[in-house]
Amino acid sequence: MTDRRQLSPAARIHSEAAAGPSSQWLLALLLLVPSLLLLALFTYGPLIQLAWDSLLVRTSTRAAPSFAGLANYRAVLNDPSFAKALWNNLLFAIGTLVPSLVLALFLAMCIARSSRLNSGLRAMLFFPVLVPLVAAASLFLFIFLPGVGLLDYYLGRLIARPPNWLGDPDIALWAIAGVTIWKNAGYYMLFFLAGLQSVPPEAYDAAYLDGATPWQRLWMVTLPYLTPTIAFVSIIALLNIVTQVDHVFVLTKGGPSEATNLLLFYIYQQAVESYDIGKASAATVLSLVALFAVTLLSLSTLERSFGGNEL
């Protein structure tokens, strides 16, 4: 009998394949065990615990939790602050998602060609991504200072009375949206730069010979080839919109008059300030369900809009 250790790698693989599918499944399972353990400990386990905590209620900090069914969900859905946070998050998504993606795609198309100048521009445009969000928010806190901030200093030369960027409930959310766009556009730009490399030059040449305008080349050639990239970046952007709340802590703490109170900040208030773990868990579950539904909707919309490329 030939010793398997004396076989070449190709012969060893063929020998293992001939041993039967059961051994292959066992080997695949053994290779997946470390990843499955990590997923169980840090993804699925916390999700199960979160769903269970949303069904419990604590009457005091020292009392043991008791089963409350869907009471926490009813309390969250009847809470005006949750409705306000949900509406703010919707406006925040509208005000940051599309502008961030459009700006990122525009920047990527401007610096897509390789050159020394474009290499420097890429580094400069990507620099905000390297700045921690708390540090970026602290920087914009000084920029938005009424009267003496950098923004008001220059606007004061054009208009008599610049607005209170973080103190006016009508514009505070949009000021924070501007910080988010500045912070994330360079990150999304990298994905679009990589996606533009997949567009064959022959497609542009054919469109040019057919007399297509630049807008038609963008809509009929570039965007269809970028459909997978747009879908992926959209999901990343949606996750950032829901999970990035550091700038709210630094700039407004949800104010003024809950004008910048986002879902994650609302969950923080319930869990940390009010110590209502059940209500915070219920709000988190509802947020995850809404995020999952919006993600599926965005994927299906992109597939219909730029059909032809598989996502």
Short mmCIF file of C-alpha atoms in Angstrom, two decimals:
data_model
loop_
_atom_site.label_atom_id
_atom_site.label_comp_id
_atom_site.label_asym_id
_atom_site.label_seq_id
_atom_site.Cartn_x
_atom_site.Cartn_y
_atom_site.Cartn_z
CA MET A 1 0.00 0.00 0.00
CA THR A 2 1.38 3.40 -0.99
CA ASP A 3 2.04 5.84 1.85
CA ARG A 4 -0.11 8.97 1.31
CA ARG A 5 2.72 11.13 2.57
CA GLN A 6 4.78 10.05 -0.46
CA LEU A 7 2.11 11.20 -2.92
CA SER A 8 2.27 14.49 -4.76
CA PRO A 9 -0.24 17.21 -3.71
CA ALA A 10 -2.39 16.59 -6.79
CA ALA A 11 -2.41 12.85 -6.18
CA ARG A 12 -3.21 13.39 -2.51
CA ILE A 13 -6.22 15.59 -3.40
CA HIS A 14 -7.42 12.96 -5.89
CA SER A 15 -7.02 10.28 -3.23
CA GLU A 16 -9.03 12.30 -0.72
CA ALA A 17 -11.75 12.95 -3.31
CA ALA A 18 -11.95 9.23 -4.05
CA ALA A 19 -12.44 8.53 -0.35
CA GLY A 20 -16.04 9.70 -0.67
CA PRO A 21 -18.15 12.83 -0.09
CA SER A 22 -18.48 12.20 3.65
CA SER A 23 -14.81 12.87 4.26
CA GLN A 24 -14.99 16.05 2.18
CA TRP A 25 -17.93 17.32 4.19
CA LEU A 26 -16.11 16.51 7.42
CA LEU A 27 -13.01 18.37 6.24
CA ALA A 28 -15.09 21.38 5.15
CA LEU A 29 -16.89 21.40 8.52
CA LEU A 30 -13.61 21.28 10.42
CA LEU A 31 -12.28 24.20 8.38
CA LEU A 32 -15.45 26.21 9.06
CA VAL A 33 -15.49 25.59 12.81
CA PRO A 34 -13.34 28.63 13.76
CA SER A 35 -15.47 30.99 11.64
CA LEU A 36 -18.70 29.46 12.93
CA LEU A 37 -17.54 29.89 16.53
CA LEU A 38 -16.70 33.55 15.93
CA LEU A 39 -20.07 34.13 14.26
CA ALA A 40 -21.88 32.39 17.10
CA LEU A 41 -20.04 34.37 19.77
CA PHE A 42 -20.04 37.82 18.21
CA THR A 43 -22.95 37.87 15.73
CA TYR A 44 -25.72 35.34 16.20
CA GLY A 45 -25.35 35.00 19.96
CA PRO A 46 -25.72 38.75 20.60
CA LEU A 47 -28.65 38.90 18.18
CA ILE A 48 -30.46 36.15 20.07
CA GLN A 49 -29.69 37.85 23.38
CA LEU A 50 -30.92 41.16 21.96
CA ALA A 51 -34.21 39.61 20.83
CA TRP A 52 -34.67 38.00 24.27
CA ASP A 53 -33.88 41.23 26.14
CA SER A 54 -36.51 43.03 24.07
CA LEU A 55 -39.13 40.75 25.65
CA LEU A 56 -38.05 41.48 29.23
CA VAL A 57 -38.79 44.41 31.51
CA ARG A 58 -37.04 45.66 34.65
CA THR A 59 -39.07 47.52 37.24
CA SER A 60 -35.86 48.77 38.94
CA THR A 61 -32.12 48.51 38.53
CA ARG A 62 -31.88 45.88 41.28
CA ALA A 63 -34.92 43.80 40.42
CA ALA A 64 -34.62 40.74 38.21
CA PRO A 65 -36.12 41.16 34.73
CA SER A 66 -39.53 39.66 34.06
CA PHE A 67 -41.09 38.51 30.83
CA ALA A 68 -43.24 41.24 29.28
CA GLY A 69 -43.98 39.92 25.79
CA LEU A 70 -44.38 42.71 23.26
CA ALA A 71 -44.84 45.46 25.86
CA ASN A 72 -41.47 47.02 25.06
CA TYR A 73 -42.31 47.15 21.35
CA ARG A 74 -45.62 48.86 22.09
CA ALA A 75 -43.86 51.34 24.36
CA VAL A 76 -41.29 52.15 21.67
CA LEU A 77 -43.87 52.52 18.90
CA ASN A 78 -45.99 54.80 21.12
CA ASP A 79 -43.00 56.93 22.14
CA PRO A 80 -42.99 60.32 20.33
CA SER A 81 -39.21 60.50 20.73
CA PHE A 82 -38.78 57.27 18.78
CA ALA A 83 -41.03 58.56 15.99
CA LYS A 84 -39.00 61.76 15.92
CA ALA A 85 -35.70 59.83 15.81
CA LEU A 86 -37.04 57.61 13.01
CA TRP A 87 -38.11 60.64 10.99
CA ASN A 88 -34.76 62.35 11.61
CA ASN A 89 -32.92 59.24 10.45
CA LEU A 90 -35.01 59.15 7.27
CA LEU A 91 -34.20 62.79 6.55
CA PHE A 92 -30.58 62.20 7.46
CA ALA A 93 -30.43 59.26 5.04
CA ILE A 94 -31.94 61.34 2.23
CA GLY A 95 -29.59 64.22 2.97
CA THR A 96 -26.42 62.14 3.07
CA LEU A 97 -26.83 58.98 0.98
CA VAL A 98 -27.46 60.43 -2.48
CA PRO A 99 -25.12 63.46 -2.13
CA SER A 100 -22.32 61.27 -0.78
CA LEU A 101 -22.61 58.74 -3.61
CA VAL A 102 -22.95 61.41 -6.31
CA LEU A 103 -19.97 63.36 -4.97
CA ALA A 104 -17.90 60.19 -4.61
CA LEU A 105 -18.69 59.09 -8.19
CA PHE A 106 -17.93 62.56 -9.53
CA LEU A 107 -14.57 62.66 -7.74
CA ALA A 108 -13.73 59.14 -8.89
CA MET A 109 -14.44 60.00 -12.52
CA CYS A 110 -12.36 63.18 -12.27
CA ILE A 111 -9.27 61.38 -10.98
CA ALA A 112 -9.72 57.96 -12.57
CA ARG A 113 -6.71 58.31 -14.86
CA SER A 114 -3.35 57.46 -13.33
CA SER A 115 -1.00 60.43 -12.97
CA ARG A 116 1.12 62.06 -10.31
CA LEU A 117 -1.39 64.88 -9.90
CA ASN A 118 -4.30 62.45 -9.53
CA SER A 119 -2.33 60.36 -7.02
CA GLY A 120 -1.89 63.44 -4.85
CA LEU A 121 -5.55 64.37 -5.25
CA ARG A 122 -6.61 60.86 -4.25
CA ALA A 123 -4.57 61.05 -1.05
CA MET A 124 -5.96 64.49 -0.26
CA LEU A 125 -9.57 63.45 -0.87
CA PHE A 126 -9.13 60.27 1.17
CA PHE A 127 -7.60 62.12 4.12
CA PRO A 128 -10.97 62.89 5.87
CA VAL A 129 -11.59 59.14 6.09
CA LEU A 130 -8.48 58.76 8.25
CA VAL A 131 -9.65 61.39 10.73
CA PRO A 132 -11.59 59.83 13.64
CA LEU A 133 -15.24 60.86 13.63
CA VAL A 134 -15.00 62.38 17.11
CA ALA A 135 -12.00 64.47 16.04
CA ALA A 136 -13.80 65.55 12.87
CA ALA A 137 -16.87 66.53 14.89
CA SER A 138 -14.70 68.51 17.31
CA LEU A 139 -13.15 70.33 14.35
CA PHE A 140 -16.56 71.22 12.92
CA LEU A 141 -17.72 72.31 16.37
CA PHE A 142 -15.30 75.23 16.06
CA ILE A 143 -16.22 75.77 12.41
CA PHE A 144 -19.93 76.02 13.27
CA LEU A 145 -19.48 78.34 16.28
CA PRO A 146 -21.97 81.21 15.81
CA GLY A 147 -20.35 84.54 15.12
CA VAL A 148 -16.71 83.53 15.59
CA GLY A 149 -16.53 80.20 13.76
CA LEU A 150 -14.65 79.81 10.50
CA LEU A 151 -17.85 79.38 8.50
CA ASP A 152 -19.51 82.47 9.95
CA TYR A 153 -16.31 84.47 9.54
CA TYR A 154 -16.46 84.11 5.76
CA LEU A 155 -20.25 84.12 5.45
CA GLY A 156 -20.35 87.34 7.48
CA ARG A 157 -18.78 89.09 4.52
CA LEU A 158 -21.63 87.98 2.25
CA ILE A 159 -24.71 88.06 4.49
CA ALA A 160 -25.44 90.23 7.48
CA ARG A 161 -26.50 87.54 9.91
CA PRO A 162 -25.30 83.95 9.37
CA PRO A 163 -27.55 81.23 10.83
CA ASN A 164 -26.90 79.37 14.06
CA TRP A 165 -25.82 76.10 12.44
CA LEU A 166 -26.19 73.84 15.47
CA GLY A 167 -28.72 75.87 17.46
CA ASP A 168 -31.46 76.22 14.85
CA PRO A 169 -33.76 73.15 14.76
CA ASP A 170 -34.43 73.71 11.07
CA ILE A 171 -30.81 73.42 9.91
CA ALA A 172 -28.95 71.54 12.68
CA LEU A 173 -29.62 68.13 11.11
CA TRP A 174 -28.37 69.33 7.72
CA ALA A 175 -25.22 70.72 9.30
CA ILE A 176 -24.49 67.26 10.73
CA ALA A 177 -25.31 65.76 7.33
CA GLY A 178 -22.66 68.03 5.81
CA VAL A 179 -20.08 66.65 8.25
CA THR A 180 -21.05 63.09 7.28
CA ILE A 181 -20.74 63.83 3.56
CA TRP A 182 -17.30 65.39 4.06
CA LYS A 183 -16.20 62.41 6.14
CA ASN A 184 -17.44 59.54 3.94
CA ALA A 185 -17.26 60.74 0.33
CA GLY A 186 -13.56 59.89 0.04
CA TYR A 187 -14.19 56.38 1.34
CA TYR A 188 -16.92 55.67 -1.20
CA MET A 189 -14.72 57.22 -3.90
CA LEU A 190 -12.23 54.36 -3.55
CA PHE A 191 -14.90 51.79 -4.42
CA PHE A 192 -15.98 53.77 -7.47
CA LEU A 193 -12.35 54.10 -8.58
CA ALA A 194 -12.06 50.32 -8.46
CA GLY A 195 -15.41 49.90 -10.24
CA LEU A 196 -14.41 52.24 -13.06
CA GLN A 197 -11.51 49.94 -13.86
CA SER A 198 -14.03 47.27 -14.90
CA VAL A 199 -15.54 49.45 -17.62
CA PRO A 200 -13.97 48.36 -20.95
CA PRO A 201 -12.62 51.25 -23.05
CA GLU A 202 -14.26 49.66 -26.10
CA ALA A 203 -17.69 50.47 -24.66
CA TYR A 204 -16.81 54.16 -24.46
CA ASP A 205 -15.32 54.07 -27.98
CA ALA A 206 -18.48 52.50 -29.38
CA ALA A 207 -20.69 55.04 -27.62
CA TYR A 208 -18.50 57.88 -28.87
CA LEU A 209 -18.71 56.63 -32.46
CA ASP A 210 -22.50 56.39 -32.13
CA GLY A 211 -22.57 60.08 -31.23
CA ALA A 212 -23.53 59.65 -27.58
CA THR A 213 -23.28 62.76 -25.43
CA PRO A 214 -21.25 62.68 -22.17
CA TRP A 215 -24.50 62.34 -20.19
CA GLN A 216 -25.63 59.45 -22.40
CA ARG A 217 -22.26 57.72 -22.00
CA LEU A 218 -22.59 58.09 -18.24
CA TRP A 219 -26.15 56.73 -18.13
CA MET A 220 -25.85 54.02 -20.80
CA VAL A 221 -22.28 52.80 -20.26
CA THR A 222 -20.75 53.83 -16.94
CA LEU A 223 -23.68 53.34 -14.57
CA PRO A 224 -24.71 49.87 -15.86
CA TYR A 225 -21.16 48.60 -15.39
CA LEU A 226 -21.05 50.19 -11.93
CA THR A 227 -24.31 48.59 -10.77
CA PRO A 228 -22.63 46.04 -8.43
CA THR A 229 -20.41 48.79 -7.00
CA ILE A 230 -23.34 51.14 -6.48
CA ALA A 231 -25.32 48.40 -4.74
CA PHE A 232 -22.41 47.53 -2.45
CA VAL A 233 -21.59 51.16 -1.62
CA SER A 234 -25.27 51.92 -0.98
CA ILE A 235 -25.42 49.17 1.63
CA ILE A 236 -22.22 50.41 3.27
CA ALA A 237 -23.61 53.95 3.28
CA LEU A 238 -26.90 52.79 4.85
CA LEU A 239 -24.99 50.99 7.59
CA ASN A 240 -22.93 54.12 8.25
CA ILE A 241 -26.04 56.25 8.45
CA VAL A 242 -27.53 54.02 11.14
CA THR A 243 -24.34 53.30 13.10
CA GLN A 244 -22.43 56.59 12.97
CA VAL A 245 -23.59 58.72 15.86
CA ASP A 246 -20.35 60.07 17.33
CA HIS A 247 -20.80 63.46 15.69
CA VAL A 248 -24.25 63.78 17.26
CA PHE A 249 -22.72 63.20 20.70
CA VAL A 250 -20.07 65.86 20.14
CA LEU A 251 -22.02 68.49 18.21
CA THR A 252 -25.61 68.54 19.49
CA LYS A 253 -26.38 65.60 21.84
CA GLY A 254 -29.65 65.14 20.01
CA GLY A 255 -30.74 68.78 20.26
CA PRO A 256 -32.01 71.34 19.78
CA SER A 257 -35.53 70.11 20.58
CA GLU A 258 -34.61 66.58 19.41
CA ALA A 259 -33.97 67.93 15.91
CA THR A 260 -30.83 65.78 15.56
CA ASN A 261 -31.92 62.82 17.68
CA LEU A 262 -31.10 59.78 15.53
CA LEU A 263 -32.08 56.15 16.17
CA LEU A 264 -28.76 55.08 17.64
CA PHE A 265 -28.69 58.09 19.95
CA TYR A 266 -32.25 57.28 21.03
CA ILE A 267 -31.15 53.71 21.82
CA TYR A 268 -28.22 55.10 23.80
CA GLN A 269 -30.56 57.33 25.81
CA GLN A 270 -32.85 54.43 26.66
CA ALA A 271 -30.04 52.01 27.54
CA VAL A 272 -27.55 54.30 29.32
CA GLU A 273 -29.43 57.34 30.55
CA SER A 274 -32.79 55.70 31.39
CA TYR A 275 -31.39 52.17 31.94
CA ASP A 276 -34.37 50.71 30.12
CA ILE A 277 -32.64 47.74 28.50
CA GLY A 278 -35.86 46.18 27.25
CA LYS A 279 -36.99 49.32 25.47
CA ALA A 280 -33.52 49.90 24.02
CA SER A 281 -33.41 46.30 22.78
CA ALA A 282 -36.84 46.60 21.19
CA ALA A 283 -35.79 49.82 19.43
CA THR A 284 -32.64 48.08 18.19
CA VAL A 285 -34.62 45.13 16.80
CA LEU A 286 -37.01 47.48 15.00
CA SER A 287 -34.06 49.43 13.58
CA LEU A 288 -32.41 46.25 12.29
CA VAL A 289 -35.64 45.09 10.66
CA ALA A 290 -36.10 48.48 9.00
CA LEU A 291 -32.48 48.51 7.83
CA PHE A 292 -32.83 45.01 6.38
CA ALA A 293 -36.01 46.00 4.52
CA VAL A 294 -34.44 49.17 3.14
CA THR A 295 -31.37 47.21 2.02
CA LEU A 296 -33.49 44.69 0.11
CA LEU A 297 -35.52 47.52 -1.42
CA SER A 298 -32.41 49.39 -2.55
CA LEU A 299 -30.93 46.25 -4.11
CA SER A 300 -34.11 45.46 -6.03
CA THR A 301 -34.44 49.10 -7.17
CA LEU A 302 -30.87 49.20 -8.45
CA GLU A 303 -31.34 45.89 -10.25
CA ARG A 304 -34.43 47.19 -12.03
CA SER A 305 -32.89 50.58 -12.83
CA PHE A 306 -29.63 49.22 -14.27
CA GLY A 307 -30.74 45.77 -15.31
CA GLY A 308 -28.46 43.55 -17.27
CA ASN A 309 -25.64 43.18 -14.76
CA GLU A 310 -26.08 40.71 -11.95
CA LEU A 311 -25.65 42.16 -8.46
#
